[in-house]
Coordinates of C-alpha atoms in Angstrom, one line a residue:
Chain F
M12 CA 97.2 61.2 -82.2
R13 CA 96.9 65.9 -83.2
S14 CA 98.0 64.8 -87.4
S15 CA 94.8 62.8 -86.4
I16 CA 92.9 64.8 -85.2
A17 CA 94.1 67.3 -88.2
V18 CA 93.3 64.5 -91.5
L19 CA 89.4 64.8 -88.9
A20 CA 89.4 68.2 -89.4
V21 CA 90.2 67.6 -92.6
L22 CA 87.5 65.0 -93.3
A23 CA 85.0 67.1 -92.2
V24 CA 85.1 69.6 -93.9
V25 CA 85.5 67.6 -97.3
G26 CA 82.4 64.9 -96.7
L27 CA 80.6 68.9 -95.2
L28 CA 81.7 70.2 -99.1
V29 CA 81.2 67.0 -100.8
F30 CA 77.1 66.8 -99.2
G31 CA 76.5 70.7 -99.7
L32 CA 76.9 69.5 -103.8
V33 CA 75.1 66.8 -103.6
S34 CA 71.9 68.2 -101.7
K35 CA 72.5 71.4 -103.6
G36 CA 73.0 69.2 -107.2
S37 CA 69.3 68.1 -108.3
S38 CA 70.0 66.7 -110.6
G39 CA 66.0 65.7 -111.0
V40 CA 64.3 62.9 -113.6
E41 CA 64.9 61.6 -116.3
V42 CA 63.0 59.4 -118.2
G43 CA 62.7 55.6 -116.9
D44 CA 63.3 57.3 -113.4
P45 CA 60.8 56.2 -110.8
A46 CA 58.9 59.4 -109.7
P47 CA 58.9 60.4 -106.8
S48 CA 55.3 60.5 -104.5
S49 CA 56.1 62.4 -101.5
P50 CA 52.5 63.6 -99.3
L51 CA 51.5 66.3 -100.4
P52 CA 48.4 68.5 -98.2
R53 CA 45.7 68.2 -101.4
L54 CA 45.0 72.2 -102.5
E55 CA 40.9 71.7 -101.3
G56 CA 41.6 70.5 -98.6
G57 CA 41.1 66.8 -96.9
G58 CA 43.7 66.0 -95.7
D59 CA 47.1 65.2 -98.4
G60 CA 47.2 62.7 -101.1
S61 CA 50.7 61.8 -103.5
L62 CA 51.7 60.0 -107.4
A63 CA 51.6 56.0 -104.8
D64 CA 47.4 56.4 -105.1
Y65 CA 47.6 56.1 -108.9
K66 CA 49.5 53.3 -109.1
G67 CA 47.7 51.2 -112.4
K68 CA 47.5 54.1 -113.6
W69 CA 49.2 56.5 -116.2
V70 CA 49.2 59.4 -114.6
L71 CA 50.0 63.2 -116.3
V72 CA 52.1 65.3 -113.8
N73 CA 51.3 68.7 -113.8
F74 CA 53.3 71.8 -112.5
W75 CA 51.8 75.1 -112.3
A76 CA 51.4 78.3 -110.0
S77 CA 49.0 80.8 -110.3
W78 CA 51.7 83.3 -111.5
C79 CA 52.9 81.5 -114.3
V80 CA 51.7 83.1 -117.6
P81 CA 52.4 80.1 -119.6
C82 CA 51.0 78.1 -116.9
K83 CA 47.7 79.4 -117.5
D84 CA 47.7 79.4 -121.4
E85 CA 48.0 75.2 -120.9
A86 CA 45.6 74.6 -118.0
P87 CA 42.2 74.1 -120.4
A88 CA 43.8 72.2 -123.3
L89 CA 45.7 70.0 -120.2
E90 CA 41.4 70.4 -119.0
K91 CA 40.1 68.7 -122.0
F92 CA 42.8 65.9 -122.7
Q93 CA 42.0 65.2 -118.4
R94 CA 37.9 64.5 -120.4
Q95 CA 39.3 63.4 -123.3
H96 CA 41.0 61.0 -122.0
G97 CA 40.2 60.8 -118.3
G98 CA 39.7 57.8 -116.9
P99 CA 40.1 54.5 -114.5
G100 CA 43.2 54.1 -116.8
F101 CA 45.0 57.6 -116.5
T102 CA 44.2 61.4 -115.0
V103 CA 46.3 64.3 -115.1
V104 CA 47.3 65.6 -111.4
G105 CA 48.4 68.9 -110.9
I106 CA 50.9 70.0 -108.3
D107 CA 50.5 73.5 -107.3
S108 CA 54.2 74.6 -107.2
R109 CA 55.7 77.8 -103.8
D110 CA 52.4 79.5 -104.7
L111 CA 49.1 81.0 -102.4
S112 CA 47.1 78.9 -101.4
G113 CA 44.2 80.7 -102.0
D114 CA 45.6 82.5 -105.3
G115 CA 45.4 78.4 -105.9
S116 CA 42.0 77.3 -105.6
E117 CA 41.0 81.1 -108.2
F118 CA 42.9 79.6 -110.7
V119 CA 41.2 76.2 -110.2
R120 CA 37.7 77.7 -110.0
R121 CA 38.7 80.3 -113.3
Y122 CA 39.9 77.5 -115.8
G123 CA 37.3 74.8 -114.2
L124 CA 40.3 72.1 -113.3
S125 CA 38.9 68.5 -112.8
Y126 CA 41.4 66.4 -112.8
P127 CA 43.2 66.2 -108.7
Q128 CA 45.2 68.9 -107.6
L129 CA 48.1 69.0 -104.8
R130 CA 50.3 71.5 -103.1
D131 CA 53.8 72.2 -103.2
G132 CA 54.1 75.1 -101.2
D133 CA 57.2 74.9 -100.0
G134 CA 58.4 73.5 -103.4
G135 CA 59.6 70.1 -101.9
A136 CA 57.9 68.0 -104.8
A137 CA 59.8 70.4 -107.7
H138 CA 63.2 69.5 -106.4
D139 CA 62.6 66.3 -105.9
F140 CA 61.6 65.9 -109.9
G141 CA 64.7 68.3 -110.2
T142 CA 61.9 70.6 -111.9
T143 CA 63.9 74.3 -113.1
G144 CA 60.4 76.6 -113.0
V145 CA 57.1 75.4 -114.2
P146 CA 55.4 74.7 -116.3
E147 CA 56.2 71.7 -116.5
N148 CA 55.1 67.8 -117.5
Y149 CA 55.8 63.7 -116.5
L150 CA 54.6 61.1 -118.0
V151 CA 54.4 58.8 -115.3
D152 CA 53.6 55.1 -116.4
P153 CA 51.5 52.7 -114.2
T154 CA 54.7 51.0 -112.7
G155 CA 55.8 54.6 -111.0
K156 CA 57.9 55.3 -114.0
V157 CA 58.3 58.5 -115.4
Q158 CA 57.8 57.5 -119.0
W159 CA 58.1 61.3 -120.9
L160 CA 58.7 64.6 -118.9
L161 CA 58.4 67.8 -121.0
R162 CA 60.4 71.0 -119.0
G163 CA 57.9 74.0 -120.3
P164 CA 54.2 73.9 -121.7
V165 CA 52.8 71.2 -123.1
D166 CA 49.4 72.3 -126.0
E167 CA 46.2 70.6 -127.5
Q168 CA 47.8 68.8 -129.8
Y169 CA 51.8 68.7 -128.8
L170 CA 49.8 66.3 -125.8
R171 CA 47.1 64.6 -129.5
D172 CA 50.9 64.1 -130.2
E173 CA 53.1 62.7 -127.5
V174 CA 51.4 61.7 -124.7
A175 CA 47.6 60.3 -125.6
P176 CA 50.2 57.5 -127.6
F177 CA 51.5 56.0 -124.4
L178 CA 47.9 55.8 -123.1
P179 CA 45.3 52.0 -123.0
E180 CA 43.0 52.9 -126.4
G181 CA 40.4 56.0 -126.2
K182 CA 38.6 56.7 -123.0
S183 CA 39.4 53.9 -119.9
Chain V
M239 CA 42.6 120.0 -59.2
R240 CA 41.1 117.0 -60.2
R241 CA 39.8 118.0 -62.4
R242 CA 42.8 119.8 -64.3
L243 CA 44.6 115.8 -63.1
V244 CA 41.2 113.9 -64.7
L245 CA 42.3 116.2 -68.5
L246 CA 45.7 115.5 -68.2
A247 CA 45.1 111.8 -68.1
L248 CA 42.3 112.1 -71.0
V249 CA 45.2 114.0 -73.0
A250 CA 48.2 111.6 -73.1
L251 CA 45.7 108.6 -73.8
T252 CA 44.8 110.3 -76.8
V253 CA 48.3 110.9 -77.3
L254 CA 49.5 108.3 -76.7
A255 CA 47.2 105.7 -77.0
P256 CA 47.6 105.7 -81.3
A257 CA 51.0 106.0 -81.6
A258 CA 51.6 102.6 -78.8
A259 CA 48.7 101.1 -81.8
A260 CA 51.1 102.9 -84.3
E261 CA 54.5 101.2 -83.1
Q262 CA 52.8 97.7 -82.9
R263 CA 51.4 98.2 -85.9
A264 CA 52.9 95.7 -88.6
S265 CA 54.9 97.0 -91.5
L266 CA 55.5 95.3 -95.0
I267 CA 58.7 97.6 -95.3
E268 CA 59.8 96.0 -92.1
I269 CA 58.6 92.7 -93.0
E270 CA 59.6 92.8 -96.8
K271 CA 63.4 92.7 -95.0
Q272 CA 62.2 89.0 -93.0
V273 CA 61.2 87.0 -95.4
M274 CA 62.2 85.1 -98.9
C275 CA 60.9 85.0 -102.4
P276 CA 60.8 80.7 -102.4
V277 CA 61.2 81.3 -106.1
C278 CA 63.8 84.3 -107.1
G279 CA 65.5 83.1 -103.5
T280 CA 66.5 86.5 -102.4
L281 CA 64.7 88.9 -99.7
L282 CA 61.2 89.7 -100.7
Q283 CA 62.6 94.0 -100.7
L284 CA 65.2 93.7 -103.0
A285 CA 62.0 91.2 -105.4
E286 CA 59.7 91.9 -107.7
S287 CA 59.0 88.4 -110.1
P288 CA 55.2 87.3 -110.5
Q289 CA 55.3 84.8 -107.2
A290 CA 57.0 87.7 -105.2
L291 CA 54.5 90.5 -106.0
R292 CA 51.5 88.7 -105.5
E293 CA 53.3 87.5 -101.9
K294 CA 53.9 91.4 -100.9
A295 CA 50.5 91.7 -101.7
F296 CA 49.1 88.7 -99.2
I297 CA 51.4 90.2 -96.4
R298 CA 49.4 93.5 -98.0
R299 CA 45.6 91.9 -97.4
L300 CA 46.8 90.6 -93.8
I301 CA 48.0 94.0 -92.5
A302 CA 44.7 95.4 -94.0
A303 CA 43.0 92.7 -91.9
G304 CA 44.9 93.7 -88.5
K305 CA 47.6 91.1 -87.9
T306 CA 49.9 91.2 -86.2
E307 CA 54.2 90.9 -87.4
A308 CA 54.3 87.4 -85.7
Q309 CA 50.9 86.6 -87.1
I310 CA 51.7 87.0 -91.2
K311 CA 55.1 85.5 -90.3
D312 CA 53.2 82.6 -89.1
A313 CA 50.8 83.2 -92.0
L314 CA 54.2 82.3 -94.9
V315 CA 55.7 79.9 -93.6
A316 CA 51.9 78.1 -93.5
E317 CA 51.6 78.8 -97.7
Y318 CA 56.2 77.8 -97.8
G319 CA 57.4 76.3 -95.4
D320 CA 60.2 77.8 -93.5
E321 CA 62.4 78.1 -95.4
V322 CA 60.2 81.5 -96.2
L323 CA 61.9 83.0 -93.7
A324 CA 65.1 84.4 -94.8
L325 CA 66.7 84.1 -90.3
P326 CA 66.1 80.6 -89.2
Q327 CA 63.5 80.3 -86.4
G328 CA 65.5 79.8 -82.7
S329 CA 63.7 76.9 -81.8
G330 CA 64.0 73.1 -82.7
F331 CA 66.3 71.8 -85.5
S332 CA 66.6 75.6 -86.5
L333 CA 68.3 76.3 -84.0
S334 CA 70.7 75.0 -84.6
A335 CA 71.9 77.8 -87.0
Y336 CA 72.0 80.3 -84.2
V337 CA 73.8 77.7 -81.3
V338 CA 76.4 76.0 -83.7
P339 CA 78.1 79.5 -84.6
I340 CA 79.0 80.3 -80.7
V341 CA 79.7 77.3 -79.6
A342 CA 81.9 76.5 -82.5
F343 CA 83.2 80.2 -81.6
A344 CA 83.9 79.2 -77.9
A345 CA 85.0 75.9 -79.1
A346 CA 87.9 77.3 -81.3
A347 CA 88.6 80.5 -78.3
V348 CA 89.3 78.1 -76.0
A349 CA 91.7 75.5 -78.4
L350 CA 93.3 78.6 -79.2
A351 CA 93.6 80.2 -75.1
L352 CA 95.6 76.3 -74.7
G353 CA 98.0 76.8 -77.6
V354 CA 98.7 80.0 -76.6
M355 CA 99.1 78.9 -72.9
R356 CA 100.7 75.9 -73.9
W357 CA 103.7 77.2 -76.2
R358 CA 104.4 80.2 -73.5
R359 CA 104.7 77.9 -71.6
A360 CA 106.7 75.5 -73.4
S361 CA 108.8 78.9 -74.4
N362 CA 109.1 79.7 -70.7
G363 CA 111.0 76.9 -69.9
K364 CA 113.6 76.0 -73.0
S365 CA 114.4 80.3 -72.7
E366 CA 115.2 79.5 -68.9
K367 CA 116.9 75.6 -70.0
D368 CA 118.8 77.3 -73.2
A369 CA 119.2 81.0 -72.9
P370 CA 122.4 81.0 -73.4
D371 CA 124.7 83.5 -70.8
I372 CA 124.8 86.8 -72.1
G373 CA 127.7 89.6 -71.5
P374 CA 131.1 89.3 -71.3
Q375 CA 132.8 86.8 -69.2
G376 CA 136.1 86.1 -68.1
E377 CA 138.8 88.4 -68.7
D378 CA 136.7 89.9 -70.9
A379 CA 133.7 90.7 -68.3
D380 CA 137.1 92.4 -65.7
R381 CA 137.9 94.4 -67.9
L382 CA 134.3 96.0 -68.1
D383 CA 134.0 95.7 -64.5
A384 CA 137.2 98.5 -64.2
D385 CA 136.1 100.8 -67.3
L386 CA 133.0 101.2 -65.6
A387 CA 135.1 101.9 -62.6
R388 CA 136.6 104.6 -63.8
Y389 CA 133.9 105.8 -65.5
D390 CA 131.6 105.8 -62.1
L391 CA 130.9 109.8 -60.8

């Protein structure tokens, strides 16, 4: 009886350690994995949105924050890419992560970003994707799978060379 | 006399009221010790990252707007979620962070007390049953008694 209690106690401790390691060590999504699509509030209000809303479209998911300098540098390139390719077959979706909502909205206004923006205040979506910081970019195909990712900022040339070839020809 | 009392009351009010107000007023230094920088994973007090600076500026704005400490912490939770609090809230699932250690400590104390009682009971029973006769036996005992009698004063 006493030995079975001791075994149970040891198993419980080992279980807790394993759970801790597994829950902390999220390795993040890789190419071919389904993109996490938990609902997030829209940055400008008006309820929640989710990547699942864009099934059937190519989506360039851009994690950013208003306090992040490289995010400021890439924002104009993303907006230009959205204007060139955005439509029924493609959109950029911004996810403002671990940021103040007021600062995020101000950032969107300052850079004139026209693509949809979701808010990830507690960093839950960033954790689900396994981001290591901001900015990070993920290209999700119409079935919801990640086809390309870049853990860092993009620029116009990079978008043209790396992302555009995946998309339907021209502006859909 | 009456006039003096009224005057005294007025003086007391002018001295004590601002002191009480100052006591309730939120302070950045106090709040920084109680909230986290979500990006750095450290207390805001220790953080100097760009995100932490924005968070501090946000707190300063709320203090300037006359918000209380509790209102400011609520606003931070609304922005960054529960994890922005350095200590879990005392309600809902977070309550377990306080309750579980207390219950575990109490259970350990009870288990230890029971164990000690059991051990003492076992060792008492054993000593009564198995304790060897201490002291000289037979002839030795007689000789010891005789010796002691000889030196008895």
